[in-house]
Amino acid sequence: MDKVKRLTERIWYTDADERTDRPVLGYVSGDMASLMVDAGNSRQHAAILTDGVVAKGLAYPRYVAITHWHWDHCYGLSGIGAVSVASLETNLKLIEMSEWEWTDRAMSRRIETGEDILFCDENIRKEYPDRSLIDVKTADIVFDGLLQIDLGGVTCILMKLPNSHSEDSVVAYVPEEKVVFLGDITSEDFHNGTGSHHREKLGMLIEALEWMDFELALHGHDEPRSKEYVLDYLREELELLGEIL
Ligand SMILES: [Zn+2]
């Protein structure tokens, strides 16, 4: 079955797979270079996208951009022969995680200290029956706030936005295709014990997305959605927190 799906003229993606919490991977095809959005949770995961695009006669990605530091979006980096790009904050976490040990003891200790959460721990164990294969890489290019990459006929703008899910999160916005890759930026905060949205940050994220000109959004663990769908969901979440727009 063809796992790489076409979204628009220049954009392809693979679906999320909840069995080991694999997120959506994206691909933007430029005339000069192409860019992969998120590296996936393992080499095997990344290869579904990279092998899939090459099989279609598309170029192997020159760049791979990471939306945020959570393992499922970046542990595939070691299997991708592309220039990796991440925000300053994301890269600091990559540096930290590159020194993590993967013994049972080290893993359960990180759950106790709150450095990691049980949901990720369980899925890492499923994705990596042999955890000695985990190889966390840091980024080749690090940016602060915003980075625009011209791929030839199409651009990708990596942009840090306020959000509840993870401080370091960026979206990958492709204005020519009116598409935005959200990573998990519209999700709740699961790493700081709350599992909910933060009212102020959510309000600012809604404003930013309202302003952005896009038609389709790809969340890391969902199917493609319209701008209206995403904003309706976020406004509902905000109302639940007691704020009326
Ligand atoms: Zn996440």
Coordinates of C-alpha atoms and ligand atoms in Angstrom, one line a residue:
M1 CA 0.0 0.0 0.0
D2 CA 1.2 3.5 -0.8
K3 CA 1.9 5.1 2.5
V4 CA 3.0 8.5 1.2
K5 CA -0.1 10.6 0.4
R6 CA -0.3 13.7 -1.7
L7 CA -2.0 16.7 0.1
T8 CA -1.4 19.5 -2.5
E9 CA 0.7 20.0 -5.6
R10 CA 4.0 20.2 -3.6
I11 CA 3.1 18.5 -0.3
W12 CA 3.1 14.9 0.7
Y13 CA 2.7 13.2 4.1
T14 CA 2.5 9.9 5.9
D15 CA -0.3 9.1 8.4
A16 CA 0.2 8.9 12.1
D17 CA 0.3 5.4 13.6
E18 CA -0.9 5.2 17.2
R19 CA 0.5 1.7 17.8
T20 CA 3.9 3.2 18.8
D21 CA 2.8 6.8 18.7
R22 CA 4.3 7.6 15.3
P23 CA 3.3 11.1 14.2
V24 CA 2.5 12.4 10.8
L25 CA 5.6 13.1 8.7
G26 CA 5.5 15.8 6.0
Y27 CA 7.4 16.5 2.8
V28 CA 7.6 19.8 0.8
S29 CA 8.9 19.5 -2.7
G30 CA 10.7 22.5 -4.1
D31 CA 12.4 23.1 -7.5
M32 CA 15.8 23.3 -5.8
A33 CA 15.4 21.3 -2.6
S34 CA 12.9 19.5 -0.5
L35 CA 12.2 19.5 3.1
M36 CA 10.9 16.9 5.5
V37 CA 8.8 17.9 8.5
D38 CA 9.6 15.9 11.6
A39 CA 12.0 13.0 11.7
G40 CA 9.7 10.4 13.3
N41 CA 10.3 8.2 16.3
S42 CA 12.9 5.9 14.7
R43 CA 14.9 5.2 11.6
Q44 CA 12.3 2.7 10.5
H45 CA 9.6 5.4 10.8
A46 CA 11.6 8.0 9.0
A47 CA 12.3 5.5 6.2
I48 CA 8.6 5.2 5.4
L49 CA 8.6 8.8 4.2
T50 CA 12.1 9.0 2.7
D51 CA 11.9 5.7 0.8
G52 CA 8.3 6.5 -0.2
V53 CA 9.1 9.8 -1.8
V54 CA 12.2 8.4 -3.6
A55 CA 10.0 5.6 -4.9
K56 CA 7.8 8.3 -6.4
G57 CA 10.7 9.8 -8.2
L58 CA 10.8 12.8 -5.8
A59 CA 14.1 14.1 -4.4
Y60 CA 15.5 12.8 -1.1
P61 CA 14.9 15.6 1.4
R62 CA 17.8 18.1 1.7
Y63 CA 16.4 19.4 5.0
V64 CA 14.5 17.9 7.9
A65 CA 12.8 20.4 10.3
I66 CA 11.8 19.3 13.8
T67 CA 8.6 20.8 15.3
H68 CA 9.4 20.1 18.9
W69 CA 11.6 17.9 21.2
H70 CA 9.2 15.1 22.0
W71 CA 10.8 11.8 21.2
D72 CA 8.2 10.7 18.6
H73 CA 9.1 13.7 16.4
C74 CA 12.9 13.6 16.5
Y75 CA 14.4 10.1 17.3
G76 CA 14.3 9.3 13.7
L77 CA 17.0 11.9 12.9
S78 CA 19.9 9.5 13.0
G79 CA 18.4 7.7 10.0
I80 CA 18.0 10.7 7.8
G81 CA 20.8 11.9 5.5
A82 CA 19.5 15.5 5.5
V83 CA 20.5 18.8 7.1
S84 CA 18.5 19.0 10.3
V85 CA 16.9 22.2 11.5
A86 CA 15.5 23.0 15.0
S87 CA 14.7 25.9 17.2
L88 CA 17.2 26.9 19.9
E89 CA 14.9 25.5 22.6
T90 CA 14.3 22.3 20.8
N91 CA 18.0 21.8 20.2
L92 CA 18.8 22.3 23.9
K93 CA 16.4 19.4 24.7
L94 CA 18.0 17.3 21.9
I95 CA 21.4 17.9 23.5
E96 CA 20.0 16.9 26.9
M97 CA 18.3 13.8 25.5
S98 CA 21.4 12.7 23.6
E99 CA 23.0 12.0 27.0
W100 CA 20.1 10.0 28.3
E101 CA 20.7 6.4 29.2
W102 CA 18.1 3.7 28.3
T103 CA 18.4 1.2 31.1
D104 CA 15.1 0.3 32.9
R105 CA 16.5 2.1 35.9
A106 CA 17.4 5.4 34.1
M107 CA 14.0 5.3 32.4
S108 CA 12.0 4.9 35.5
R109 CA 14.1 7.5 37.2
R110 CA 13.1 10.0 34.5
I111 CA 9.5 9.2 35.2
E112 CA 10.0 10.0 38.9
T113 CA 11.7 13.3 38.2
G114 CA 9.2 14.3 35.6
E115 CA 11.8 14.5 32.8
D116 CA 9.7 12.0 30.9
I117 CA 6.1 10.7 31.1
L118 CA 4.7 7.2 31.3
F119 CA 2.9 7.5 27.9
C120 CA 6.2 8.1 26.1
D121 CA 8.1 5.5 28.1
E122 CA 5.6 2.8 27.2
N123 CA 5.7 3.7 23.5
I124 CA 9.5 4.0 23.4
R125 CA 9.6 0.4 24.8
K126 CA 7.3 -0.7 22.0
E127 CA 9.1 1.1 19.2
Y128 CA 12.5 -0.1 20.5
P129 CA 12.6 -3.7 21.6
D130 CA 16.4 -3.1 21.6
R131 CA 16.9 0.3 23.2
S132 CA 20.6 0.3 22.5
L133 CA 19.5 1.4 19.0
I134 CA 18.2 4.7 20.3
D135 CA 20.5 7.4 19.0
V136 CA 19.4 11.0 19.7
K137 CA 21.0 13.5 17.3
T138 CA 21.2 17.3 17.7
A139 CA 20.4 19.8 14.9
D140 CA 22.8 21.0 12.2
I141 CA 21.1 24.4 11.9
V142 CA 19.6 26.1 15.0
F143 CA 17.4 29.2 14.8
D144 CA 15.8 31.6 17.2
G145 CA 12.1 32.5 16.6
L146 CA 11.7 32.3 12.9
L147 CA 13.5 30.8 9.9
Q148 CA 12.5 31.0 6.3
I149 CA 13.8 28.4 3.8
D150 CA 13.5 28.9 0.1
L151 CA 13.1 25.5 -1.6
G152 CA 12.6 27.0 -5.1
G153 CA 9.1 27.9 -6.0
V154 CA 7.9 27.2 -2.5
T155 CA 9.0 28.4 0.9
C156 CA 8.9 26.9 4.4
I157 CA 8.6 29.2 7.3
L158 CA 9.5 27.7 10.7
M159 CA 7.8 29.8 13.3
K160 CA 7.7 29.6 17.1
L161 CA 4.2 30.3 18.4
P162 CA 2.9 30.5 22.0
N163 CA 1.1 27.3 22.9
S164 CA 0.2 24.9 25.7
H165 CA 1.8 21.7 24.5
S166 CA 5.5 22.4 24.5
E167 CA 7.4 25.7 24.9
D168 CA 9.8 25.0 22.1
S169 CA 7.1 24.2 19.5
V170 CA 7.3 25.6 16.0
V171 CA 4.9 25.3 13.1
A172 CA 6.1 24.7 9.5
Y173 CA 4.1 27.0 7.3
V174 CA 4.1 26.7 3.5
P175 CA 2.3 29.9 2.3
E176 CA 2.3 29.0 -1.4
E177 CA 0.4 25.8 -0.7
K178 CA -1.7 27.4 2.1
V179 CA -0.7 24.5 4.4
V180 CA 0.6 24.5 7.9
F181 CA 2.3 21.6 9.7
L182 CA 1.3 22.0 13.3
G183 CA 3.4 19.4 15.0
D184 CA 1.5 19.0 18.3
I185 CA 1.2 22.7 18.9
T186 CA -2.6 22.7 19.3
S187 CA -2.5 19.9 21.8
E188 CA -2.6 20.1 25.6
D189 CA 0.3 20.0 27.9
F190 CA 1.0 16.4 28.9
H191 CA 4.5 16.9 30.3
N192 CA 3.9 19.2 33.2
G193 CA 1.2 17.2 34.9
T194 CA -1.8 19.3 33.8
G195 CA -3.0 17.5 30.6
S196 CA -4.8 20.7 29.8
H197 CA -4.5 24.0 27.9
H198 CA -3.1 27.2 29.4
R199 CA -5.6 29.9 28.8
E200 CA -3.3 32.8 27.9
K201 CA -1.1 30.7 25.6
L202 CA -4.1 29.2 23.9
G203 CA -5.6 32.6 23.3
M204 CA -2.3 33.8 21.7
L205 CA -2.1 30.6 19.6
I206 CA -5.6 31.2 18.3
E207 CA -4.8 34.8 17.3
A208 CA -1.7 33.7 15.5
L209 CA -3.5 31.0 13.5
E210 CA -6.4 33.3 12.7
W211 CA -3.8 35.7 11.2
M212 CA -2.0 33.0 9.2
D213 CA -3.3 32.4 5.7
F214 CA -3.8 28.6 5.3
E215 CA -6.5 26.2 4.2
L216 CA -5.2 22.9 5.5
A217 CA -3.5 22.0 8.7
L218 CA -1.7 18.8 9.6
H219 CA -1.5 18.0 13.2
G220 CA 1.1 15.4 14.2
H221 CA -1.5 12.9 15.4
D222 CA -4.5 13.6 13.3
E223 CA -5.7 13.7 9.7
P224 CA -5.6 16.8 7.6
R225 CA -8.1 19.4 8.8
S226 CA -9.4 22.7 7.5
K227 CA -8.5 26.0 9.1
E228 CA -12.0 26.4 10.3
Y229 CA -12.0 22.9 12.0
V230 CA -8.8 23.7 13.9
L231 CA -9.9 27.1 15.0
D232 CA -13.4 25.8 16.1
Y233 CA -11.7 23.2 18.2
L234 CA -9.3 25.6 19.8
R235 CA -12.1 28.2 20.5
E236 CA -14.1 25.5 22.2
E237 CA -11.2 24.5 24.4
L238 CA -10.7 28.2 25.3
E239 CA -14.4 28.5 26.2
L240 CA -14.1 25.4 28.5
L241 CA -11.4 27.3 30.3
G242 CA -13.9 30.1 31.0
E243 CA -12.8 32.6 28.4
I244 CA -15.4 33.9 25.9
L245 CA -14.1 35.2 22.7
Ligands
ZN1 ZN 4.4 16.4 21.5

